[in-house]
Coordinates of C-alpha atoms in Angstrom, one line a residue:
Chain A
X650 CA -25.6 0.6 -57.3
X651 CA -26.0 4.2 -56.2
X652 CA -22.9 6.0 -55.1
X653 CA -23.0 7.1 -51.5
X654 CA -22.9 10.8 -50.7
X655 CA -21.9 12.4 -47.4
X656 CA -23.0 14.4 -45.6
X657 CA -26.7 14.2 -46.4
X658 CA -27.1 17.8 -45.4
X659 CA -25.0 20.7 -44.4
X660 CA -25.7 24.3 -43.2
X661 CA -23.2 27.0 -43.7
X662 CA -22.9 30.7 -43.1
X663 CA -22.0 32.8 -46.1
X664 CA -18.2 32.7 -46.6
X665 CA -17.7 29.3 -45.0
X666 CA -16.3 26.3 -46.8
X667 CA -17.8 22.8 -47.4
X668 CA -16.8 19.5 -48.7
X669 CA -19.2 16.9 -50.2
X670 CA -18.0 13.4 -50.7
X671 CA -19.1 10.7 -53.2
X672 CA -18.1 7.1 -52.8
X673 CA -18.7 4.1 -55.1
X674 CA -18.4 0.4 -54.6
X675 CA -17.3 -0.2 -58.2
X676 CA -14.5 0.9 -60.5
X677 CA -15.3 4.2 -62.1
X678 CA -14.5 5.9 -65.4
X679 CA -15.8 9.3 -64.5
X680 CA -17.7 11.3 -61.9
X681 CA -20.1 14.1 -62.7
X682 CA -21.4 16.8 -60.3
X683 CA -24.7 18.6 -60.6
X684 CA -26.6 21.1 -58.5
X685 CA -30.3 21.3 -58.3
X686 CA -32.2 24.2 -56.8
X687 CA -35.7 23.6 -55.4
X688 CA -38.3 23.0 -58.1
X689 CA -35.7 23.2 -60.9
X690 CA -33.8 20.8 -63.1
X691 CA -30.3 19.7 -62.2
X692 CA -27.6 21.8 -63.7
X693 CA -24.1 20.5 -64.7
X694 CA -21.1 21.7 -62.6
X695 CA -18.2 19.6 -63.7
X696 CA -16.9 16.2 -64.9
X697 CA -13.9 14.4 -63.5
X698 CA -12.3 11.9 -65.9
X699 CA -10.1 9.0 -65.2
X700 CA -6.7 10.2 -64.0
X701 CA -7.4 13.8 -63.4
X702 CA -9.6 16.5 -62.0
X703 CA -11.4 19.4 -63.7
X704 CA -12.5 22.7 -62.3
X705 CA -15.9 23.9 -63.5
X706 CA -16.3 27.1 -61.5
X707 CA -14.0 29.6 -59.8
X708 CA -14.8 28.7 -56.2
X709 CA -16.1 25.2 -56.7
X710 CA -13.6 22.5 -57.5
X711 CA -13.4 18.7 -57.2
X712 CA -11.1 15.8 -57.0
X713 CA -11.3 12.2 -58.2
X714 CA -9.4 9.4 -56.5
X715 CA -9.6 6.4 -58.9
X716 CA -8.1 3.9 -56.6
X717 CA -10.4 4.7 -53.8
X718 CA -13.4 5.2 -56.1
X719 CA -14.1 8.4 -54.5
X720 CA -14.7 12.0 -55.5
X721 CA -15.0 15.2 -53.4
X722 CA -16.6 18.5 -54.2
X723 CA -15.1 21.6 -52.6
X724 CA -17.0 24.8 -52.1
X725 CA -15.0 27.7 -50.8
X726 CA -16.1 31.0 -49.5
X727 CA -19.7 29.9 -50.0
X728 CA -22.3 32.3 -51.4
X729 CA -26.1 32.4 -50.9
X730 CA -26.4 31.2 -54.5
X731 CA -24.6 27.9 -53.7
X732 CA -27.7 26.7 -51.8
X733 CA -29.3 23.6 -53.4
X734 CA -28.9 19.9 -53.6
X735 CA -25.7 18.5 -55.0
X736 CA -25.6 15.2 -56.8
X737 CA -22.7 13.1 -57.9
X738 CA -23.2 10.8 -60.9
X739 CA -20.9 8.0 -61.5
X740 CA -20.1 6.1 -64.7
X741 CA -18.8 2.6 -64.2
X742 CA -16.0 1.1 -66.2
X743 CA -16.3 -1.7 -68.8
X744 CA -18.7 -2.7 -71.5
X745 CA -21.2 -0.3 -72.9
X746 CA -22.2 1.1 -69.6
X747 CA -22.7 4.6 -70.9
X748 CA -25.0 5.9 -68.3
X749 CA -24.8 7.8 -65.0
X750 CA -25.9 6.5 -61.6
X751 CA -26.7 9.3 -59.2
X752 CA -26.3 9.5 -55.5
X753 CA -29.1 10.5 -53.2
X754 CA -27.8 14.1 -52.9
X755 CA -26.5 16.5 -50.4
X756 CA -28.6 19.4 -49.3
X757 CA -26.5 22.5 -48.9
X758 CA -28.0 25.6 -47.2
X759 CA -26.1 28.8 -47.0
X760 CA -27.4 31.4 -44.6
X761 CA -26.5 35.1 -44.4
Chain B
X301 CA -32.6 26.9 -79.1
X302 CA -34.9 25.5 -76.5
X303 CA -32.7 22.6 -75.2
X304 CA -34.7 19.8 -73.7
X305 CA -38.4 20.3 -73.5
X306 CA -40.8 18.0 -71.5
X307 CA -44.5 17.9 -71.8
X308 CA -46.7 18.0 -69.8
X309 CA -45.3 19.8 -66.7
X310 CA -48.0 18.5 -64.4
X311 CA -50.4 15.5 -64.5
X312 CA -52.7 13.8 -62.2
X313 CA -53.8 10.2 -63.0
X314 CA -56.1 7.7 -61.5
X315 CA -54.7 4.2 -60.7
X316 CA -54.9 2.1 -63.8
X317 CA -54.9 5.0 -66.3
X318 CA -52.2 5.2 -69.0
X319 CA -50.2 8.2 -70.2
X320 CA -47.2 9.2 -72.3
X321 CA -44.6 11.8 -71.3
X322 CA -42.8 13.5 -74.2
X323 CA -39.3 14.6 -74.3
X324 CA -37.9 16.6 -77.2
X325 CA -34.4 18.0 -77.7
X326 CA -33.2 20.3 -80.4
X327 CA -29.5 19.9 -79.9
X328 CA -29.1 16.8 -82.2
X329 CA -28.0 14.7 -79.2
X330 CA -27.6 11.0 -79.7
X331 CA -28.2 9.9 -76.1
X332 CA -31.4 10.4 -74.2
X333 CA -32.5 9.4 -70.7
X334 CA -35.5 9.2 -68.4
X335 CA -35.0 9.6 -64.7
X336 CA -37.4 9.7 -61.8
X337 CA -36.8 11.7 -58.6
X338 CA -38.3 10.8 -55.3
X339 CA -37.6 12.5 -51.9
X340 CA -34.4 11.2 -50.4
X341 CA -33.7 8.9 -53.3
X342 CA -31.9 11.1 -55.7
X343 CA -32.3 10.5 -59.5
X344 CA -32.8 7.0 -60.6
X345 CA -32.5 5.9 -64.3
X346 CA -35.6 4.4 -65.8
X347 CA -34.7 3.8 -69.4
X348 CA -32.2 5.3 -71.8
X349 CA -31.5 5.4 -75.6
X350 CA -28.1 5.5 -77.3
X351 CA -29.6 6.5 -80.7
X352 CA -32.7 6.6 -82.8
X353 CA -34.5 3.3 -82.7
X354 CA -32.7 2.0 -79.6
X355 CA -33.7 1.7 -76.0
X356 CA -32.3 0.0 -72.9
X357 CA -33.3 -0.6 -69.3
X358 CA -32.0 1.4 -66.4
X359 CA -32.2 0.8 -62.7
X360 CA -36.0 1.0 -62.2
X361 CA -37.6 0.1 -65.6
X362 CA -40.6 -1.9 -64.3
X363 CA -44.0 -0.4 -65.2
X364 CA -42.6 1.8 -67.9
X365 CA -42.0 1.6 -71.6
X366 CA -40.1 3.9 -73.9
X367 CA -39.7 4.6 -77.6
X368 CA -37.2 6.6 -79.7
X369 CA -38.7 6.6 -83.2
X370 CA -37.1 10.0 -84.0
X371 CA -33.7 11.1 -82.9
X372 CA -35.1 14.3 -81.2
X373 CA -37.9 12.6 -79.3
X374 CA -37.9 10.1 -76.4
X375 CA -41.3 9.0 -75.1
X376 CA -42.0 7.5 -71.7
X377 CA -45.2 5.5 -71.3
X378 CA -47.0 4.3 -68.3
X379 CA -49.5 1.5 -69.3
X380 CA -51.3 1.1 -66.0
X381 CA -50.3 3.8 -63.5
X382 CA -49.8 2.9 -59.9
X383 CA -49.5 5.2 -56.8
X384 CA -45.8 4.1 -56.5
X385 CA -45.2 5.9 -59.8
X386 CA -46.0 9.3 -58.2
X387 CA -42.8 11.2 -58.8
X388 CA -41.0 13.9 -60.6
X389 CA -39.8 12.7 -64.0
X390 CA -36.8 14.3 -65.7
X391 CA -35.6 13.7 -69.2
X392 CA -32.0 14.4 -70.1
X393 CA -29.8 14.2 -73.2
X394 CA -26.1 14.2 -74.0
X395 CA -24.3 14.8 -77.3
X396 CA -22.8 11.3 -77.3
X397 CA -21.6 8.7 -74.9
X398 CA -21.7 10.1 -71.4
X399 CA -17.9 9.7 -71.2
X400 CA -16.8 13.2 -70.9
X401 CA -20.2 14.6 -72.0
X402 CA -22.5 16.4 -69.6
X403 CA -26.2 15.9 -69.3
X404 CA -28.8 18.5 -70.3
X405 CA -32.0 18.2 -68.3
X406 CA -35.5 19.2 -69.0
X407 CA -37.6 21.1 -66.5
X408 CA -39.4 18.0 -65.2
X409 CA -42.9 16.6 -65.1
X410 CA -44.6 16.2 -61.8
X411 CA -46.9 13.2 -61.9
X412 CA -49.4 12.2 -59.2
X413 CA -51.2 8.9 -59.3
X414 CA -54.2 8.7 -57.0

């Protein structure tokens, strides 16, 4: 099952903050975050593993709540370069389920 | 070091035709994946491989076949293309199990089935 991302789209002015949420209906081992610019391949941002969080970039951070099976991506003081579609990918626990299931994405637009 | 290379980048097929998409990685990665991306649907896993000679089904495997005869290559085949298979296809690889390992994506193949 695909994780659910919210919001579906958000428009910001440069310098504003945003939060993107990712929620799963199943127990998770890890959550990945990727950003995709139009016409390009997704690019890795960060991984959050069981029991912790990990910062991949200076002004982009994330949290992982295992009990709630949720993750949030925080973008602070947004820049024009942050524009793109953000995807969370979840890895379920148990068995040999070594694959990511991606959400439908959140389109982030940063305007001057 | 090219990373993950997909060929072709664009292809137009007629309904019923067959084709093979090639994914090659030069990072000695064990795991390889094929995803399709459709507007508003995100990335959906078609098939994946955890090592040379292995393949497994993902979320949307119907209508596709895969092979991993060599560690560096992962082929995606469409035996009889249908308009519903019009999509952008991304190949990805990871060093080992996805646990703690990021995916490296190819640049994608845009496929149109008329």
